[in-house]
mmCIF file with all atom_site columns, C-alpha atoms and ligand atoms in Angstrom:
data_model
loop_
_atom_site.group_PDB
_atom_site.id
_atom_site.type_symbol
_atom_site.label_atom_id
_atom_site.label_alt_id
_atom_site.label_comp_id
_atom_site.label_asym_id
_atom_site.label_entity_id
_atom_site.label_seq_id
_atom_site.pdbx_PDB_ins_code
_atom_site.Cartn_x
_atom_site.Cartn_y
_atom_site.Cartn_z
_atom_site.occupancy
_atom_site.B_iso_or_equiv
_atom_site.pdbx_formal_charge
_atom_site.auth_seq_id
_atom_site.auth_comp_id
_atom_site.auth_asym_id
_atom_site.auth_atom_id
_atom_site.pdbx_PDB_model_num
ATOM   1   C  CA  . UNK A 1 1   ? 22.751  29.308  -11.436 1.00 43.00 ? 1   UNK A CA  1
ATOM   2   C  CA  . UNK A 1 2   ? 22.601  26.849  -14.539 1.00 50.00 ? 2   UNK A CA  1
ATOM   3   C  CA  . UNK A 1 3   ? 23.149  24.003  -11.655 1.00 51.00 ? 3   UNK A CA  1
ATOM   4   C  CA  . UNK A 1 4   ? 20.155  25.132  -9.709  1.00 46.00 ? 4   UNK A CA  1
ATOM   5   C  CA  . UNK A 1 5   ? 17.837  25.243  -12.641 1.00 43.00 ? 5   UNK A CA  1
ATOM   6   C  CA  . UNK A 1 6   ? 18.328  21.973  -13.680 1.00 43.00 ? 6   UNK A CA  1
ATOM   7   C  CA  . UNK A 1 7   ? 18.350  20.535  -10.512 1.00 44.00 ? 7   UNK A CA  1
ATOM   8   C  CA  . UNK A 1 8   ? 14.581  21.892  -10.264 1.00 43.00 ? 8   UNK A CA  1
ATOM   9   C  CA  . UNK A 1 9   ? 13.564  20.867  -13.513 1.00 41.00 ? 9   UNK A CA  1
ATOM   10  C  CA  . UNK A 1 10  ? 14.644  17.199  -12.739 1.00 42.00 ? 10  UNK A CA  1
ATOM   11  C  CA  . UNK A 1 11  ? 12.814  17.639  -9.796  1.00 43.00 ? 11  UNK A CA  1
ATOM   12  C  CA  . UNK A 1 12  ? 9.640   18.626  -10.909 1.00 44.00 ? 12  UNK A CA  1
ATOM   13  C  CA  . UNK A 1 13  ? 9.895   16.204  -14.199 1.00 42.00 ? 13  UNK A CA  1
ATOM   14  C  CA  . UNK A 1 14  ? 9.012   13.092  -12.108 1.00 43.00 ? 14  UNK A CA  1
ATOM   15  C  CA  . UNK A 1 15  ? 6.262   14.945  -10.162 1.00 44.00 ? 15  UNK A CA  1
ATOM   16  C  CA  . UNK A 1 16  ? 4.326   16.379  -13.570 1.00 42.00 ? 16  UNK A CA  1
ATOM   17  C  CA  . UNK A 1 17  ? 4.821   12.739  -15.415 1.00 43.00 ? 17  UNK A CA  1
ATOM   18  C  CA  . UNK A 1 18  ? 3.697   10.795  -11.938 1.00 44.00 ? 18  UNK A CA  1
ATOM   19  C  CA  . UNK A 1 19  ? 0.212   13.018  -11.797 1.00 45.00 ? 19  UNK A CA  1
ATOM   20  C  CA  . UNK A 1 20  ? -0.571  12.690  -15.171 1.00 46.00 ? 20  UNK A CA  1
ATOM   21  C  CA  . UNK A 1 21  ? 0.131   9.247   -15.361 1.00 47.00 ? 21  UNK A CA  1
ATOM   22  C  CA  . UNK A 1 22  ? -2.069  8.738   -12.683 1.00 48.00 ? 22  UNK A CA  1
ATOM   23  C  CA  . UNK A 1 23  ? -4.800  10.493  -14.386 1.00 49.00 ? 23  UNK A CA  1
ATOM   24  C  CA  . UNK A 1 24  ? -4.630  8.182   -17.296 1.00 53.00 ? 24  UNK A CA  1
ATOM   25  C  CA  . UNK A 1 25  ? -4.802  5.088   -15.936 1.00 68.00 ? 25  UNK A CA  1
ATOM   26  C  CA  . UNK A 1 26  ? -8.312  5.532   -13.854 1.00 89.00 ? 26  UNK A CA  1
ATOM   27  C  CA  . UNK A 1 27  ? -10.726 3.371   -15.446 1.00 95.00 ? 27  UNK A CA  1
ATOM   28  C  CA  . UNK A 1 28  ? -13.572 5.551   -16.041 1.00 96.00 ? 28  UNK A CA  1
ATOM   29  C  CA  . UNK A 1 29  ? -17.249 3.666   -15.125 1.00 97.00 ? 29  UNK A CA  1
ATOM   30  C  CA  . UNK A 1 30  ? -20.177 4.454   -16.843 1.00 97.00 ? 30  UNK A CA  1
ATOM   31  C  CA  . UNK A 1 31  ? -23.047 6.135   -15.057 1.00 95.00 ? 31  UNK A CA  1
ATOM   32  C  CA  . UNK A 1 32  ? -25.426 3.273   -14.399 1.00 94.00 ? 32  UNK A CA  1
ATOM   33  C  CA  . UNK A 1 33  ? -22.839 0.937   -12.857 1.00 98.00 ? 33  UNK A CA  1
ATOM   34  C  CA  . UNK A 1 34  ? -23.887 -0.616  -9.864  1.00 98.00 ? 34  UNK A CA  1
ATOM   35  C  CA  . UNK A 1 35  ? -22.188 -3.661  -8.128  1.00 98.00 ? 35  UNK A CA  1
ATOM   36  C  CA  . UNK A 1 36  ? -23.859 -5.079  -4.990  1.00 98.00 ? 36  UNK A CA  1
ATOM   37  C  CA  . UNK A 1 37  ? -24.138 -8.079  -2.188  1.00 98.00 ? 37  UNK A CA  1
ATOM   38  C  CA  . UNK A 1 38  ? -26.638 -10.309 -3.744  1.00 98.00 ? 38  UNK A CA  1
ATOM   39  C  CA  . UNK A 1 39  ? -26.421 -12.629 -0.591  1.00 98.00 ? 39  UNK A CA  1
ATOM   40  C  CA  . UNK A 1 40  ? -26.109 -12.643 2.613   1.00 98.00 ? 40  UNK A CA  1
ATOM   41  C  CA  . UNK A 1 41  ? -28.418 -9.756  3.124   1.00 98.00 ? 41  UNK A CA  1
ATOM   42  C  CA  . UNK A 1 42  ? -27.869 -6.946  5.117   1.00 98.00 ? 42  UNK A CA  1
ATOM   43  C  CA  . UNK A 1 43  ? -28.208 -8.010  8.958   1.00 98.00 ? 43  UNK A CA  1
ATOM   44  C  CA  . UNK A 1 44  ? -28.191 -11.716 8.198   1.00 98.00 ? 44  UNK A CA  1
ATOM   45  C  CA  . UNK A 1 45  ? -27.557 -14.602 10.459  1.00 98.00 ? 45  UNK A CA  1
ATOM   46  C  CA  . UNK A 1 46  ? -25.544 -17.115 9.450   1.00 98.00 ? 46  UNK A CA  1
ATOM   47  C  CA  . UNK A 1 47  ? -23.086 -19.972 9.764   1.00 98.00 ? 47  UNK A CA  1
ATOM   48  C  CA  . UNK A 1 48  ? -20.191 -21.180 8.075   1.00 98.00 ? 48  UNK A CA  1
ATOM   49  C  CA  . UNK A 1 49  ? -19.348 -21.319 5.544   1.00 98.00 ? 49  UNK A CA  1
ATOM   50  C  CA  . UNK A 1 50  ? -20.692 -18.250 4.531   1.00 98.00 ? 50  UNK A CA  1
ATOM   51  C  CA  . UNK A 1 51  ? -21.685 -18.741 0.818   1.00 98.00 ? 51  UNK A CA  1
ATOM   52  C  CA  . UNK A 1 52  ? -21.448 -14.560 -0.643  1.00 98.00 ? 52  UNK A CA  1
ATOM   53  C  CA  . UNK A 1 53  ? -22.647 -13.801 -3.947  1.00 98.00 ? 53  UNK A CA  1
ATOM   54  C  CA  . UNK A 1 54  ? -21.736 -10.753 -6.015  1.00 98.00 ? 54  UNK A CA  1
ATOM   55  C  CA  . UNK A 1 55  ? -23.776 -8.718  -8.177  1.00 98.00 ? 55  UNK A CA  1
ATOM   56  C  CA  . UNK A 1 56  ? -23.465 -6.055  -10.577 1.00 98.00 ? 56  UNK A CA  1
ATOM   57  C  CA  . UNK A 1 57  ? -25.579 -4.290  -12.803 1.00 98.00 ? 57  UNK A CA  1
ATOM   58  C  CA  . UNK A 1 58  ? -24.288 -2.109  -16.022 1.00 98.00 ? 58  UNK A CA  1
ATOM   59  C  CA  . UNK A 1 59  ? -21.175 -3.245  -16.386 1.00 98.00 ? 59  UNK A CA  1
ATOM   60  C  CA  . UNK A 1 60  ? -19.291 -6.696  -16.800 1.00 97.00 ? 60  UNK A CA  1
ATOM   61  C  CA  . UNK A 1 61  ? -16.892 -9.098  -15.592 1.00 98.00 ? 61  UNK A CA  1
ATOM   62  C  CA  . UNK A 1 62  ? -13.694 -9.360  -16.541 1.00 97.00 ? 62  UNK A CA  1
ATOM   63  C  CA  . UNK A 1 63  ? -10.532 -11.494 -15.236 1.00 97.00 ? 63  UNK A CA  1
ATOM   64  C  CA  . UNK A 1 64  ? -7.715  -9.125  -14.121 1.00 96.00 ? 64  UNK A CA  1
ATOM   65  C  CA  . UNK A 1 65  ? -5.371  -8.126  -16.817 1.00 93.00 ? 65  UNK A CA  1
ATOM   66  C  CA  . UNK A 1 66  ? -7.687  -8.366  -19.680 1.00 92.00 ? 66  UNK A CA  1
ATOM   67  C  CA  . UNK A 1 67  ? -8.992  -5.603  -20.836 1.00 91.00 ? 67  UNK A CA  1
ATOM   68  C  CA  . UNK A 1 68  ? -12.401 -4.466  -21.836 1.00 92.00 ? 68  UNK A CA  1
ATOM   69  C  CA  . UNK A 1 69  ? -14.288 -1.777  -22.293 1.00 94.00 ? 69  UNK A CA  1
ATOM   70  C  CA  . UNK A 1 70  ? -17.075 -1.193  -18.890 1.00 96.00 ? 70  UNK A CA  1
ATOM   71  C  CA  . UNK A 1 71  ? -15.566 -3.916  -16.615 1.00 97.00 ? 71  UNK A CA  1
ATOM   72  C  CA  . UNK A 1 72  ? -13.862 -4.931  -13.908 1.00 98.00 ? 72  UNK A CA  1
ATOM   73  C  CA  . UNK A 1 73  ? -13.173 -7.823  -11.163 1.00 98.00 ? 73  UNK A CA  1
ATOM   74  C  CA  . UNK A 1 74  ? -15.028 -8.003  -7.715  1.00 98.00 ? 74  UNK A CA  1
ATOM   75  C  CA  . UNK A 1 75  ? -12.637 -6.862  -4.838  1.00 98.00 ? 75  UNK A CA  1
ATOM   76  C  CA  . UNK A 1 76  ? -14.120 -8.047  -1.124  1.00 98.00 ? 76  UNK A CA  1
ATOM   77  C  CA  . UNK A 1 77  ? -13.455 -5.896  1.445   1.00 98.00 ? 77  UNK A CA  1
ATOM   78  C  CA  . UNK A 1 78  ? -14.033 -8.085  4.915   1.00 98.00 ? 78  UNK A CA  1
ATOM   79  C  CA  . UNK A 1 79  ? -13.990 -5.973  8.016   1.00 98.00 ? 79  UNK A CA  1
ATOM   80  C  CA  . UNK A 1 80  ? -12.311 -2.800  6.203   1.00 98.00 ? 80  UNK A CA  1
ATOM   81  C  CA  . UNK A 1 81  ? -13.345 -0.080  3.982   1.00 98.00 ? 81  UNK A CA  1
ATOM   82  C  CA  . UNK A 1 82  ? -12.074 1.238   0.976   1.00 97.00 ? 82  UNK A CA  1
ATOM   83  C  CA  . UNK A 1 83  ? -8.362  2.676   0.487   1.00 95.00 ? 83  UNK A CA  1
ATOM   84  C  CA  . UNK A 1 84  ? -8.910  6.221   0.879   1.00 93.00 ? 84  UNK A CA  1
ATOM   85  C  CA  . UNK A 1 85  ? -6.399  6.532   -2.195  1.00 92.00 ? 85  UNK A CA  1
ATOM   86  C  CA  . UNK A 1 86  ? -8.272  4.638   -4.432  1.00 93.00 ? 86  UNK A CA  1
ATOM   87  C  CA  . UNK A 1 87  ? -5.293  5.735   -7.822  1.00 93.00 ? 87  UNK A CA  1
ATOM   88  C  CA  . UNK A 1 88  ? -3.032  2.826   -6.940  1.00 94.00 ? 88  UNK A CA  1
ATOM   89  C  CA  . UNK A 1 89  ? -3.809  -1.037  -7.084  1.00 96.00 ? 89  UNK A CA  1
ATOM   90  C  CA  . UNK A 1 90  ? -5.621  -2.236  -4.409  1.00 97.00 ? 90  UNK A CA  1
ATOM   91  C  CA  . UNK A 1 91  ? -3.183  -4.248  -1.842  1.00 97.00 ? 91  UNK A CA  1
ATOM   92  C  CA  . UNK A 1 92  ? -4.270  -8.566  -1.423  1.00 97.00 ? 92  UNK A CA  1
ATOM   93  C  CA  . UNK A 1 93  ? -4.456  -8.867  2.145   1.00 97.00 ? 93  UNK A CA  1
ATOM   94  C  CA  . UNK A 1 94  ? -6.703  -11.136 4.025   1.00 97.00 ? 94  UNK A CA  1
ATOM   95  C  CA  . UNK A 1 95  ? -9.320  -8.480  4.046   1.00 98.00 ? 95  UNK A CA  1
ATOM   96  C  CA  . UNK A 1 96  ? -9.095  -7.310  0.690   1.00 98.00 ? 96  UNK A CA  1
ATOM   97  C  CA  . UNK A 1 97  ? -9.639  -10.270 -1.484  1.00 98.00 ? 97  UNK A CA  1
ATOM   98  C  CA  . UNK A 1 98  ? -9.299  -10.185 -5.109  1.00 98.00 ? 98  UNK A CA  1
ATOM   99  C  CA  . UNK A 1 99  ? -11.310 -12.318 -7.433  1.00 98.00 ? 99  UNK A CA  1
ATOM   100 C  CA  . UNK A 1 100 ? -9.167  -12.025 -10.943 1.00 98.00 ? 100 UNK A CA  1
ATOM   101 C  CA  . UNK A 1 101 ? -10.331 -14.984 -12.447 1.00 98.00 ? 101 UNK A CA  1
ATOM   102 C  CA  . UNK A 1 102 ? -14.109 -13.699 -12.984 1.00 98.00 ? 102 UNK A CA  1
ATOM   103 C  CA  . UNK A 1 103 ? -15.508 -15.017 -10.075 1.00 98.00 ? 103 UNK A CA  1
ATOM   104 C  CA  . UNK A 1 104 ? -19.054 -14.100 -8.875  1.00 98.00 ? 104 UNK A CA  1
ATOM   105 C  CA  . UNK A 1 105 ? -19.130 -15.756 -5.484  1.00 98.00 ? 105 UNK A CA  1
ATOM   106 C  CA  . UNK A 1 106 ? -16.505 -17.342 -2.759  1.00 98.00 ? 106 UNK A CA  1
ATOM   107 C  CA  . UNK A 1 107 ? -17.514 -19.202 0.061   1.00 98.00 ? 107 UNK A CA  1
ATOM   108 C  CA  . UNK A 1 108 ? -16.054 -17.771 3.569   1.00 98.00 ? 108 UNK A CA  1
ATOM   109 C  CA  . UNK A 1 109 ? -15.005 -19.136 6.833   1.00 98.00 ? 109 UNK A CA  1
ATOM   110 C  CA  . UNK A 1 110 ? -15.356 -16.078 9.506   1.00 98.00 ? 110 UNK A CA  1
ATOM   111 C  CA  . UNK A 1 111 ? -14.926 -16.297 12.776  1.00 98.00 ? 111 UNK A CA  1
ATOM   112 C  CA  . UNK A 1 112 ? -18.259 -16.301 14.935  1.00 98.00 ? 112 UNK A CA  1
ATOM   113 C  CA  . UNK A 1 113 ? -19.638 -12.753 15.796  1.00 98.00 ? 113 UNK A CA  1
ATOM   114 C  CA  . UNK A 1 114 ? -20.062 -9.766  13.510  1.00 98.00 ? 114 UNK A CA  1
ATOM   115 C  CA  . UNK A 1 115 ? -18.420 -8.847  10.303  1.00 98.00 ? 115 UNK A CA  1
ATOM   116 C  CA  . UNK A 1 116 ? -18.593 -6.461  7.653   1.00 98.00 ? 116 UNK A CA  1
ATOM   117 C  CA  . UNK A 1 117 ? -18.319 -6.962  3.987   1.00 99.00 ? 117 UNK A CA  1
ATOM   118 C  CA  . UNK A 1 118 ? -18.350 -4.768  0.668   1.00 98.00 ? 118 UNK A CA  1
ATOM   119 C  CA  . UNK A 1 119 ? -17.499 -5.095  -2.772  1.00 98.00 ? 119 UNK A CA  1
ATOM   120 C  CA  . UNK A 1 120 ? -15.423 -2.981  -4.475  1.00 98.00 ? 120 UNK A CA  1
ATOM   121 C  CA  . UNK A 1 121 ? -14.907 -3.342  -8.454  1.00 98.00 ? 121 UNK A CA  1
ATOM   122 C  CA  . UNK A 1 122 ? -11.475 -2.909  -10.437 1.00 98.00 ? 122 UNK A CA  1
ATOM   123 C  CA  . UNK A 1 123 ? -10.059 -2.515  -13.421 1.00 97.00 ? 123 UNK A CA  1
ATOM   124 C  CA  . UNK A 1 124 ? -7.304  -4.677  -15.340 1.00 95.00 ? 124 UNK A CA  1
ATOM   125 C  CA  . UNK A 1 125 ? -4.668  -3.141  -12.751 1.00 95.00 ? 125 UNK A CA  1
ATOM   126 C  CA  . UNK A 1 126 ? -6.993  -3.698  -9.647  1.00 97.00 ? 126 UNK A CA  1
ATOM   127 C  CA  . UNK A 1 127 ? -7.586  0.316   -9.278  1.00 97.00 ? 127 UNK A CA  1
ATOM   128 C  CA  . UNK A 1 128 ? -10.957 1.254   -8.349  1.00 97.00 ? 128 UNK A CA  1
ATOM   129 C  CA  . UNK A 1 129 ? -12.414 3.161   -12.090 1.00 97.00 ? 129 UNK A CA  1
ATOM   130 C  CA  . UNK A 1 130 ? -13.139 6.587   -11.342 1.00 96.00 ? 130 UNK A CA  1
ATOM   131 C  CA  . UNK A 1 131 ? -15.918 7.244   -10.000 1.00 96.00 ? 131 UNK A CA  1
ATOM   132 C  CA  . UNK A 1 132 ? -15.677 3.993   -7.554  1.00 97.00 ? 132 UNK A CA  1
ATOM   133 C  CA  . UNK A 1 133 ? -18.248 1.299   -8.418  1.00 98.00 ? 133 UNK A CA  1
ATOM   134 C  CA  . UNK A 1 134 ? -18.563 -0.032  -5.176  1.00 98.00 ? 134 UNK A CA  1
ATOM   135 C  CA  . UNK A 1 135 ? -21.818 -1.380  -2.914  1.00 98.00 ? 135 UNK A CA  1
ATOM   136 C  CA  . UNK A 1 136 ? -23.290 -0.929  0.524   1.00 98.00 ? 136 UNK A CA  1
ATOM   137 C  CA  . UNK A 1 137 ? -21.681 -2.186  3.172   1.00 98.00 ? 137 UNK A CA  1
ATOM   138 C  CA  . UNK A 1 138 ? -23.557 -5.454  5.114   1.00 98.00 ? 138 UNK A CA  1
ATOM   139 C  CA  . UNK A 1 139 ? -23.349 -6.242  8.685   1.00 98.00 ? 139 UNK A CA  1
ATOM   140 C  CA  . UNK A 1 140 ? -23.684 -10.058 9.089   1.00 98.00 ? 140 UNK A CA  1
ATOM   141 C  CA  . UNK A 1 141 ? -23.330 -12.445 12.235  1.00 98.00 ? 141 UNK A CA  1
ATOM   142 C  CA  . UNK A 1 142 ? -21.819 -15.382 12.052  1.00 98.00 ? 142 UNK A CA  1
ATOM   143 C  CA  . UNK A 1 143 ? -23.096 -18.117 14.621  1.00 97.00 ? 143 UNK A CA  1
ATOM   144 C  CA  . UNK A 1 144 ? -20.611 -20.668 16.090  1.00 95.00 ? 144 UNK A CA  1
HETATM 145 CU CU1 . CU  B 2 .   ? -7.819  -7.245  -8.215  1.00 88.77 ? 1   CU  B CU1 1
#
């Protein structure tokens, strides 16, 4: 009996500290914060390469790891949409581009046709804050 209650109670230990952990480490964003696709605009045509500016209102910029109080660094999403877990740091993949260094614009090479693109801010450990400060999505084409 003494075997089987411990064996639950290790059990359940990593559980309890793994949700509140989680908890904790969401940035939270304050209410006004608004990031958003300064160019192209929505339904653009355009040609490589594809200069894409970021905006964002209400909060600031910050390179990843350092940490201050209502910021973050632009994530682009190309062609995706946000993680639908948005408590764990987002993944760099070739359609989830990172921008840790500050950066407010990237230039782009796409291939012709249409493509869809978002920005998604993060905090020191690339996790969305909580609630997501994220912007429309665009539709652009890109002409050969
Ligand atoms: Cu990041």
């Amino acid at each position: 009996m003494r075997r089987l209650i411990v064996a639950a109670l290790v059990l359940a230990a990593p559980l309890c500290a793994g949700s509140v952990a989680l908890a904790q480490e969401r940035t939270p964003s304050p209410p006004a914060a608004e990031v958003y696709i300064i160019s192209p605009k929505n339904g653009a045509v355009v040609h490589n390469p594809v200069l894409v500016q970021f905006g964002l209102k209400g909060m600031g910029v910050a390179p990843a790891g350092m940490k201050f109080d209502n910021s973050g660094h632009h994530h682009l999403l190309i062609d995706t949409d946000p993680p639908a877990d948005q408590s764990a740091p987002l993944p760099a993949t070739d359609k989830i581009v990172h921008f840790g260094k500050g950066q407010t614009e990237t230039t782009l090479n796409l291939s012709p046709g249409k493509h869809t693109l978002q920005l998604l801010l993060a905090d020191p450990q690339h996790i969305p804050h909580s609630p997501p400060v994220v912007s429309k999505k665009i539709t652009i084409t890109v002409e050969p």
